[in-house]
PDB file of C-alpha atoms in Angstrom:
ATOM      1  CA  ALA A   1       0.000   0.000   0.000  1.00  0.00           C
ATOM      2  CA  GLN A   2       1.100   3.499  -0.709  1.00  0.00           C
ATOM      3  CA  THR A   3       1.878   5.768   2.224  1.00  0.00           C
ATOM      4  CA  VAL A   4       2.658   9.451   2.484  1.00  0.00           C
ATOM      5  CA  THR A   5       4.575  10.831   5.469  1.00  0.00           C
ATOM      6  CA  GLN A   6       4.837  14.427   6.583  1.00  0.00           C
ATOM      7  CA  SER A   7       7.125  14.569   9.589  1.00  0.00           C
ATOM      8  CA  GLN A   8       6.651  18.260  10.407  1.00  0.00           C
ATOM      9  CA  PRO A   9       3.334  18.866  12.204  1.00  0.00           C
ATOM     10  CA  GLU A  10       4.029  22.606  12.379  1.00  0.00           C
ATOM     11  CA  MET A  11       6.377  25.062  10.731  1.00  0.00           C
ATOM     12  CA  SER A  12       6.844  28.788  11.129  1.00  0.00           C
ATOM     13  CA  VAL A  13       8.345  31.321   8.747  1.00  0.00           C
ATOM     14  CA  GLN A  14       8.749  35.068   8.774  1.00  0.00           C
ATOM     15  CA  GLU A  15       7.106  37.101   6.096  1.00  0.00           C
ATOM     16  CA  ALA A  16       9.299  37.409   2.970  1.00  0.00           C
ATOM     17  CA  GLU A  17      11.473  34.479   4.041  1.00  0.00           C
ATOM     18  CA  THR A  18      11.704  30.992   2.526  1.00  0.00           C
ATOM     19  CA  VAL A  19      10.414  27.776   4.070  1.00  0.00           C
ATOM     20  CA  THR A  20      10.602  24.137   3.019  1.00  0.00           C
ATOM     21  CA  LEU A  21       7.980  21.532   3.900  1.00  0.00           C
ATOM     22  CA  SER A  22       9.014  17.878   3.791  1.00  0.00           C
ATOM     23  CA  CYS A  23       7.228  14.858   2.399  1.00  0.00           C
ATOM     24  CA  THR A  24       8.262  11.280   1.803  1.00  0.00           C
ATOM     25  CA  TYR A  25       6.231   8.531   0.204  1.00  0.00           C
ATOM     26  CA  ASP A  26       6.393   4.832  -0.358  1.00  0.00           C
ATOM     27  CA  THR A  27       5.298   3.104  -3.535  1.00  0.00           C
ATOM     28  CA  SER A  28       6.257   0.285  -5.857  1.00  0.00           C
ATOM     29  CA  GLU A  29       4.642   1.998  -8.836  1.00  0.00           C
ATOM     30  CA  SER A  30       6.721   3.615 -11.574  1.00  0.00           C
ATOM     31  CA  ASP A  31       3.946   5.842 -12.920  1.00  0.00           C
ATOM     32  CA  TYR A  32       2.460   8.251 -10.403  1.00  0.00           C
ATOM     33  CA  TYR A  33       1.752  11.860  -9.548  1.00  0.00           C
ATOM     34  CA  LEU A  34       2.586  13.922  -6.487  1.00  0.00           C
ATOM     35  CA  PHE A  35       0.752  16.991  -5.262  1.00  0.00           C
ATOM     36  CA  TRP A  36       0.858  19.684  -2.633  1.00  0.00           C
ATOM     37  CA  TYR A  37      -2.504  21.003  -1.474  1.00  0.00           C
ATOM     38  CA  LYS A  38      -3.213  24.005   0.731  1.00  0.00           C
ATOM     39  CA  GLN A  39      -6.139  23.921   3.161  1.00  0.00           C
ATOM     40  CA  PRO A  40      -7.052  27.255   4.758  1.00  0.00           C
ATOM     41  CA  PRO A  41      -9.613  27.508   7.570  1.00  0.00           C
ATOM     42  CA  SER A  42     -12.355  27.508   4.931  1.00  0.00           C
ATOM     43  CA  ARG A  43     -11.598  23.754   4.603  1.00  0.00           C
ATOM     44  CA  GLN A  44     -11.393  23.840   0.816  1.00  0.00           C
ATOM     45  CA  MET A  45      -8.372  21.947  -0.533  1.00  0.00           C
ATOM     46  CA  ILE A  46      -6.554  24.075  -3.101  1.00  0.00           C
ATOM     47  CA  LEU A  47      -3.990  22.580  -5.456  1.00  0.00           C
ATOM     48  CA  VAL A  48      -0.644  24.353  -5.089  1.00  0.00           C
ATOM     49  CA  ILE A  49       1.615  22.319  -7.357  1.00  0.00           C
ATOM     50  CA  ARG A  50       1.757  18.986  -9.170  1.00  0.00           C
ATOM     51  CA  GLN A  51       4.648  16.772 -10.265  1.00  0.00           C
ATOM     52  CA  GLU A  52       4.587  13.864 -12.699  1.00  0.00           C
ATOM     53  CA  ALA A  53       6.989  11.119 -11.657  1.00  0.00           C
ATOM     54  CA  TYR A  54       8.318  10.622 -15.185  1.00  0.00           C
ATOM     55  CA  LYS A  55       9.458  14.241 -15.373  1.00  0.00           C
ATOM     56  CA  GLN A  56      12.933  14.881 -14.031  1.00  0.00           C
ATOM     57  CA  GLN A  57      12.455  18.631 -13.973  1.00  0.00           C
ATOM     58  CA  ASN A  58      11.084  19.985 -10.719  1.00  0.00           C
ATOM     59  CA  ALA A  59       7.730  21.718 -10.992  1.00  0.00           C
ATOM     60  CA  THR A  60       7.479  25.442 -10.277  1.00  0.00           C
ATOM     61  CA  GLU A  61       4.470  27.695  -9.825  1.00  0.00           C
ATOM     62  CA  ASN A  62       5.415  31.290  -9.089  1.00  0.00           C
ATOM     63  CA  ARG A  63       6.705  31.369  -5.484  1.00  0.00           C
ATOM     64  CA  PHE A  64       6.177  27.624  -5.039  1.00  0.00           C
ATOM     65  CA  SER A  65       8.628  24.980  -6.189  1.00  0.00           C
ATOM     66  CA  VAL A  66       9.341  21.368  -5.386  1.00  0.00           C
ATOM     67  CA  ASN A  67      12.441  19.272  -4.889  1.00  0.00           C
ATOM     68  CA  PHE A  68      11.524  15.871  -6.294  1.00  0.00           C
ATOM     69  CA  GLN A  69      14.023  13.137  -5.454  1.00  0.00           C
ATOM     70  CA  LYS A  70      12.575  10.005  -7.047  1.00  0.00           C
ATOM     71  CA  ALA A  71      15.177   7.539  -5.816  1.00  0.00           C
ATOM     72  CA  ALA A  72      14.815   8.789  -2.264  1.00  0.00           C
ATOM     73  CA  LYS A  73      11.014   9.009  -2.604  1.00  0.00           C
ATOM     74  CA  SER A  74      11.107  12.563  -1.341  1.00  0.00           C
ATOM     75  CA  PHE A  75       8.940  15.483  -2.451  1.00  0.00           C
ATOM     76  CA  SER A  76       9.504  18.739  -0.577  1.00  0.00           C
ATOM     77  CA  LEU A  77       7.748  22.064  -1.143  1.00  0.00           C
ATOM     78  CA  LYS A  78       9.647  25.330  -1.069  1.00  0.00           C
ATOM     79  CA  ILE A  79       7.742  28.568  -0.549  1.00  0.00           C
ATOM     80  CA  SER A  80       9.740  31.670  -1.375  1.00  0.00           C
ATOM     81  CA  ASP A  81       8.936  35.217  -0.289  1.00  0.00           C
ATOM     82  CA  SER A  82       6.347  33.923   2.190  1.00  0.00           C
ATOM     83  CA  GLN A  83       3.167  35.955   2.557  1.00  0.00           C
ATOM     84  CA  LEU A  84       0.621  36.136   5.366  1.00  0.00           C
ATOM     85  CA  GLY A  85      -1.891  34.512   3.047  1.00  0.00           C
ATOM     86  CA  ASP A  86       0.294  31.412   2.823  1.00  0.00           C
ATOM     87  CA  ALA A  87      -0.625  30.475   6.392  1.00  0.00           C
ATOM     88  CA  ALA A  88      -2.633  27.237   6.200  1.00  0.00           C
ATOM     89  CA  MET A  89      -2.406  23.459   6.455  1.00  0.00           C
ATOM     90  CA  TYR A  90      -0.354  21.929   3.665  1.00  0.00           C
ATOM     91  CA  PHE A  91      -0.915  18.362   2.561  1.00  0.00           C
ATOM     92  CA  CYS A  92       1.295  16.232   0.389  1.00  0.00           C
ATOM     93  CA  ALA A  93      -0.608  13.719  -1.747  1.00  0.00           C
ATOM     94  CA  TYR A  94       0.134  10.796  -4.039  1.00  0.00           C
ATOM     95  CA  LYS A  95      -1.830   9.270  -6.910  1.00  0.00           C
ATOM     96  CA  PRO A  96      -0.861   6.223  -8.971  1.00  0.00           C
ATOM     97  CA  GLY A  97      -1.013   6.829 -12.697  1.00  0.00           C
ATOM     98  CA  THR A  98      -3.661   4.173 -13.227  1.00  0.00           C
ATOM     99  CA  ALA A  99      -5.854   4.949 -10.246  1.00  0.00           C
ATOM    100  CA  SER A 100      -8.182   7.724  -9.280  1.00  0.00           C
ATOM    101  CA  LYS A 101      -7.801   8.229  -5.564  1.00  0.00           C
ATOM    102  CA  LEU A 102      -5.395  10.481  -3.747  1.00  0.00           C
ATOM    103  CA  THR A 103      -3.484   9.336  -0.658  1.00  0.00           C
ATOM    104  CA  PHE A 104      -2.729  12.228   1.660  1.00  0.00           C
ATOM    105  CA  GLY A 105      -0.188  12.788   4.402  1.00  0.00           C
ATOM    106  CA  THR A 106      -1.179  14.085   7.817  1.00  0.00           C
ATOM    107  CA  GLY A 107      -0.358  17.676   6.973  1.00  0.00           C
ATOM    108  CA  THR A 108       1.922  20.484   8.113  1.00  0.00           C
ATOM    109  CA  ARG A 109       0.501  23.616   9.681  1.00  0.00           C
ATOM    110  CA  LEU A 110       2.385  26.649   8.371  1.00  0.00           C
ATOM    111  CA  GLN A 111       2.417  29.854  10.377  1.00  0.00           C
ATOM    112  CA  VAL A 112       3.628  33.082   8.806  1.00  0.00           C
ATOM    113  CA  THR A 113       4.796  35.783  11.206  1.00  0.00           C
ATOM    114  CA  LEU A 114       5.503  39.470  10.693  1.00  0.00           C
TER     115      LEU A 114
ATOM    116  CA  GLY B   1     -21.905  26.538 -10.692  1.00  0.00           C
ATOM    117  CA  ALA B   2     -18.481  28.099 -10.394  1.00  0.00           C
ATOM    118  CA  GLY B   3     -17.145  25.542  -7.948  1.00  0.00           C
ATOM    119  CA  VAL B   4     -17.978  22.351  -6.094  1.00  0.00           C
ATOM    120  CA  SER B   5     -20.839  23.006  -3.725  1.00  0.00           C
ATOM    121  CA  GLN B   6     -21.493  20.927  -0.611  1.00  0.00           C
ATOM    122  CA  THR B   7     -24.527  21.131   1.614  1.00  0.00           C
ATOM    123  CA  PRO B   8     -25.044  21.451   4.460  1.00  0.00           C
ATOM    124  CA  SER B   9     -21.901  23.201   5.594  1.00  0.00           C
ATOM    125  CA  ASN B  10     -22.356  21.814   9.083  1.00  0.00           C
ATOM    126  CA  LYS B  11     -24.549  19.026  10.393  1.00  0.00           C
ATOM    127  CA  VAL B  12     -25.128  17.932  13.968  1.00  0.00           C
ATOM    128  CA  THR B  13     -26.983  14.688  14.459  1.00  0.00           C
ATOM    129  CA  GLU B  14     -27.702  12.274  17.258  1.00  0.00           C
ATOM    130  CA  LYS B  15     -26.068   8.888  17.468  1.00  0.00           C
ATOM    131  CA  GLY B  16     -28.095   6.309  15.582  1.00  0.00           C
ATOM    132  CA  LYS B  17     -29.704   8.763  13.163  1.00  0.00           C
ATOM    133  CA  TYR B  18     -29.509   8.739   9.383  1.00  0.00           C
ATOM    134  CA  VAL B  19     -27.832  11.602   7.489  1.00  0.00           C
ATOM    135  CA  GLU B  20     -27.425  12.648   3.878  1.00  0.00           C
ATOM    136  CA  LEU B  21     -24.641  14.880   2.617  1.00  0.00           C
ATOM    137  CA  ARG B  22     -24.942  16.469  -0.792  1.00  0.00           C
ATOM    138  CA  CYS B  23     -22.296  17.349  -3.373  1.00  0.00           C
ATOM    139  CA  ASP B  24     -22.949  19.433  -6.488  1.00  0.00           C
ATOM    140  CA  PRO B  25     -19.877  19.150  -8.747  1.00  0.00           C
ATOM    141  CA  ILE B  26     -18.582  21.574 -11.334  1.00  0.00           C
ATOM    142  CA  SER B  27     -20.732  21.416 -14.449  1.00  0.00           C
ATOM    143  CA  GLY B  28     -19.336  18.986 -16.997  1.00  0.00           C
ATOM    144  CA  HIS B  29     -17.104  17.115 -14.569  1.00  0.00           C
ATOM    145  CA  THR B  30     -17.624  13.383 -15.015  1.00  0.00           C
ATOM    146  CA  ALA B  31     -15.489  12.231 -12.096  1.00  0.00           C
ATOM    147  CA  LEU B  32     -16.605  12.762  -8.506  1.00  0.00           C
ATOM    148  CA  TYR B  33     -14.844  11.786  -5.294  1.00  0.00           C
ATOM    149  CA  TRP B  34     -15.745  11.651  -1.612  1.00  0.00           C
ATOM    150  CA  TYR B  35     -13.125  11.895   1.119  1.00  0.00           C
ATOM    151  CA  ARG B  36     -13.372  11.909   4.911  1.00  0.00           C
ATOM    152  CA  GLN B  37     -11.070  14.070   7.011  1.00  0.00           C
ATOM    153  CA  SER B  38     -10.900  13.327  10.709  1.00  0.00           C
ATOM    154  CA  LEU B  39      -9.512  15.887  13.135  1.00  0.00           C
ATOM    155  CA  GLY B  40      -5.772  16.317  12.726  1.00  0.00           C
ATOM    156  CA  GLN B  41      -5.567  13.982   9.750  1.00  0.00           C
ATOM    157  CA  GLY B  42      -5.361  14.217   6.000  1.00  0.00           C
ATOM    158  CA  PRO B  43      -8.376  13.348   3.875  1.00  0.00           C
ATOM    159  CA  GLU B  44      -9.025   9.629   3.349  1.00  0.00           C
ATOM    160  CA  PHE B  45     -10.589   8.321   0.165  1.00  0.00           C
ATOM    161  CA  LEU B  46     -14.103   6.924   0.392  1.00  0.00           C
ATOM    162  CA  ILE B  47     -15.522   6.482  -3.108  1.00  0.00           C
ATOM    163  CA  TYR B  48     -15.036   7.531  -6.745  1.00  0.00           C
ATOM    164  CA  PHE B  49     -17.727   7.902  -9.391  1.00  0.00           C
ATOM    165  CA  GLN B  50     -17.168   8.010 -13.119  1.00  0.00           C
ATOM    166  CA  GLY B  51     -20.489   9.190 -14.490  1.00  0.00           C
ATOM    167  CA  THR B  52     -23.317   7.462 -12.669  1.00  0.00           C
ATOM    168  CA  GLY B  53     -21.414   4.393 -11.550  1.00  0.00           C
ATOM    169  CA  ALA B  54     -19.179   3.875  -8.544  1.00  0.00           C
ATOM    170  CA  ALA B  55     -15.851   2.964 -10.157  1.00  0.00           C
ATOM    171  CA  ASP B  56     -14.062   2.470  -6.837  1.00  0.00           C
ATOM    172  CA  ASP B  57     -15.781   2.197  -3.458  1.00  0.00           C
ATOM    173  CA  SER B  58     -12.888   0.546  -1.662  1.00  0.00           C
ATOM    174  CA  GLY B  59     -12.641   3.334   0.899  1.00  0.00           C
ATOM    175  CA  LEU B  60     -16.142   3.035   2.336  1.00  0.00           C
ATOM    176  CA  PRO B  61     -15.520   1.881   5.921  1.00  0.00           C
ATOM    177  CA  ASN B  62     -18.568  -0.365   6.317  1.00  0.00           C
ATOM    178  CA  ASP B  63     -22.064  -1.016   5.032  1.00  0.00           C
ATOM    179  CA  ARG B  64     -23.506   1.936   6.939  1.00  0.00           C
ATOM    180  CA  PHE B  65     -21.981   4.172   4.296  1.00  0.00           C
ATOM    181  CA  PHE B  66     -23.482   4.442   0.827  1.00  0.00           C
ATOM    182  CA  ALA B  67     -23.246   6.976  -1.993  1.00  0.00           C
ATOM    183  CA  VAL B  68     -25.217   7.553  -5.157  1.00  0.00           C
ATOM    184  CA  ARG B  69     -24.957   9.700  -8.249  1.00  0.00           C
ATOM    185  CA  PRO B  70     -28.110   8.790 -10.205  1.00  0.00           C
ATOM    186  CA  GLU B  71     -27.847  11.294 -13.055  1.00  0.00           C
ATOM    187  CA  GLY B  72     -24.100  11.662 -13.235  1.00  0.00           C
ATOM    188  CA  SER B  73     -24.092  15.061 -11.598  1.00  0.00           C
ATOM    189  CA  VAL B  74     -25.175  15.611  -7.988  1.00  0.00           C
ATOM    190  CA  SER B  75     -24.036  12.978  -5.506  1.00  0.00           C
ATOM    191  CA  THR B  76     -25.360  12.102  -2.071  1.00  0.00           C
ATOM    192  CA  LEU B  77     -23.367  10.384   0.649  1.00  0.00           C
ATOM    193  CA  LYS B  78     -25.658   8.510   3.012  1.00  0.00           C
ATOM    194  CA  ILE B  79     -24.725   7.339   6.483  1.00  0.00           C
ATOM    195  CA  GLN B  80     -27.037   5.047   8.430  1.00  0.00           C
ATOM    196  CA  ARG B  81     -27.057   4.509  12.192  1.00  0.00           C
ATOM    197  CA  THR B  82     -24.460   7.202  12.746  1.00  0.00           C
ATOM    198  CA  GLU B  83     -21.789   6.677  15.389  1.00  0.00           C
ATOM    199  CA  ARG B  84     -19.662   9.228  17.223  1.00  0.00           C
ATOM    200  CA  GLY B  85     -16.646   7.970  15.279  1.00  0.00           C
ATOM    201  CA  ASP B  86     -18.289   9.176  12.064  1.00  0.00           C
ATOM    202  CA  SER B  87     -17.713  12.765  13.161  1.00  0.00           C
ATOM    203  CA  ALA B  88     -15.427  14.343  10.559  1.00  0.00           C
ATOM    204  CA  VAL B  89     -15.325  16.725   7.642  1.00  0.00           C
ATOM    205  CA  TYR B  90     -16.628  15.077   4.482  1.00  0.00           C
ATOM    206  CA  LEU B  91     -15.031  16.528   1.361  1.00  0.00           C
ATOM    207  CA  CYS B  92     -16.249  16.177  -2.181  1.00  0.00           C
ATOM    208  CA  ALA B  93     -14.139  16.778  -5.292  1.00  0.00           C
ATOM    209  CA  SER B  94     -14.795  16.639  -9.023  1.00  0.00           C
ATOM    210  CA  SER B  95     -12.702  16.572 -12.185  1.00  0.00           C
ATOM    211  CA  TYR B  96     -13.070  16.242 -15.950  1.00  0.00           C
ATOM    212  CA  GLY B  97     -11.680  12.767 -15.792  1.00  0.00           C
ATOM    213  CA  GLN B  98      -9.571  10.391 -13.786  1.00  0.00           C
ATOM    214  CA  GLY B  99      -6.237  12.043 -14.566  1.00  0.00           C
ATOM    215  CA  ALA B 100      -7.395  15.655 -14.476  1.00  0.00           C
ATOM    216  CA  GLU B 101      -7.007  18.079 -11.596  1.00  0.00           C
ATOM    217  CA  ALA B 102      -9.581  17.535  -8.868  1.00  0.00           C
ATOM    218  CA  PHE B 103     -11.374  20.580  -7.468  1.00  0.00           C
ATOM    219  CA  PHE B 104     -12.613  20.338  -3.896  1.00  0.00           C
ATOM    220  CA  GLY B 105     -15.641  21.746  -2.167  1.00  0.00           C
ATOM    221  CA  GLN B 106     -15.569  23.283   1.305  1.00  0.00           C
ATOM    222  CA  GLY B 107     -16.793  20.131   2.924  1.00  0.00           C
ATOM    223  CA  THR B 108     -19.531  19.234   5.367  1.00  0.00           C
ATOM    224  CA  ARG B 109     -18.550  19.066   9.014  1.00  0.00           C
ATOM    225  CA  LEU B 110     -20.550  16.226  10.544  1.00  0.00           C
ATOM    226  CA  THR B 111     -20.801  16.031  14.310  1.00  0.00           C
ATOM    227  CA  VAL B 112     -22.468  13.017  15.901  1.00  0.00           C
ATOM    228  CA  VAL B 113     -23.497  13.605  19.519  1.00  0.00           C
TER     229      VAL B 113
END
């Protein structure tokens, strides 16, 4: 079974600084997708960034980028120039290429301070 | 609608009662998913619909849980004989297809007292 592990229950970053959230996963599949979702207090899960396992290039979306280490089964999220609006729960998620369901980690609560 | 809509936003029910949670997906999305998020946890998969049929219901915890999507649009998650352990946020998501990005609703917080 696939598992996703987020070992940082909480992280804190100062506004304008950079923070990295960690995620590791376990799978025997070769074709899969990895995601980072943001969940603010509104409860709605918002997709931040997505990475296809077959792509060696790390995905980037504006201030958000990932460090995808396939051999190590590691998928960390880097947030640059942190903003107050980035404060939320962040979930790492995995999806096999042939399946529909997402497997989520337990989340990291990110605080952004002035 | 513009996004995935879930009703009610919050539901409090007594142990043993029956509840229905509704999900209205984005128009045109054929895939619909239900997840359950317990306090302090990530969402856990319950069931996936492709059109009207349940393509994967492997996440339903027991036979008290059932979901339908009769016309391939709106879906209802039904929970019989609710237990306190069913208390959680129930999230619905929809997408154009299995591999497309899933868009989530704001969930229904179910509290069983």
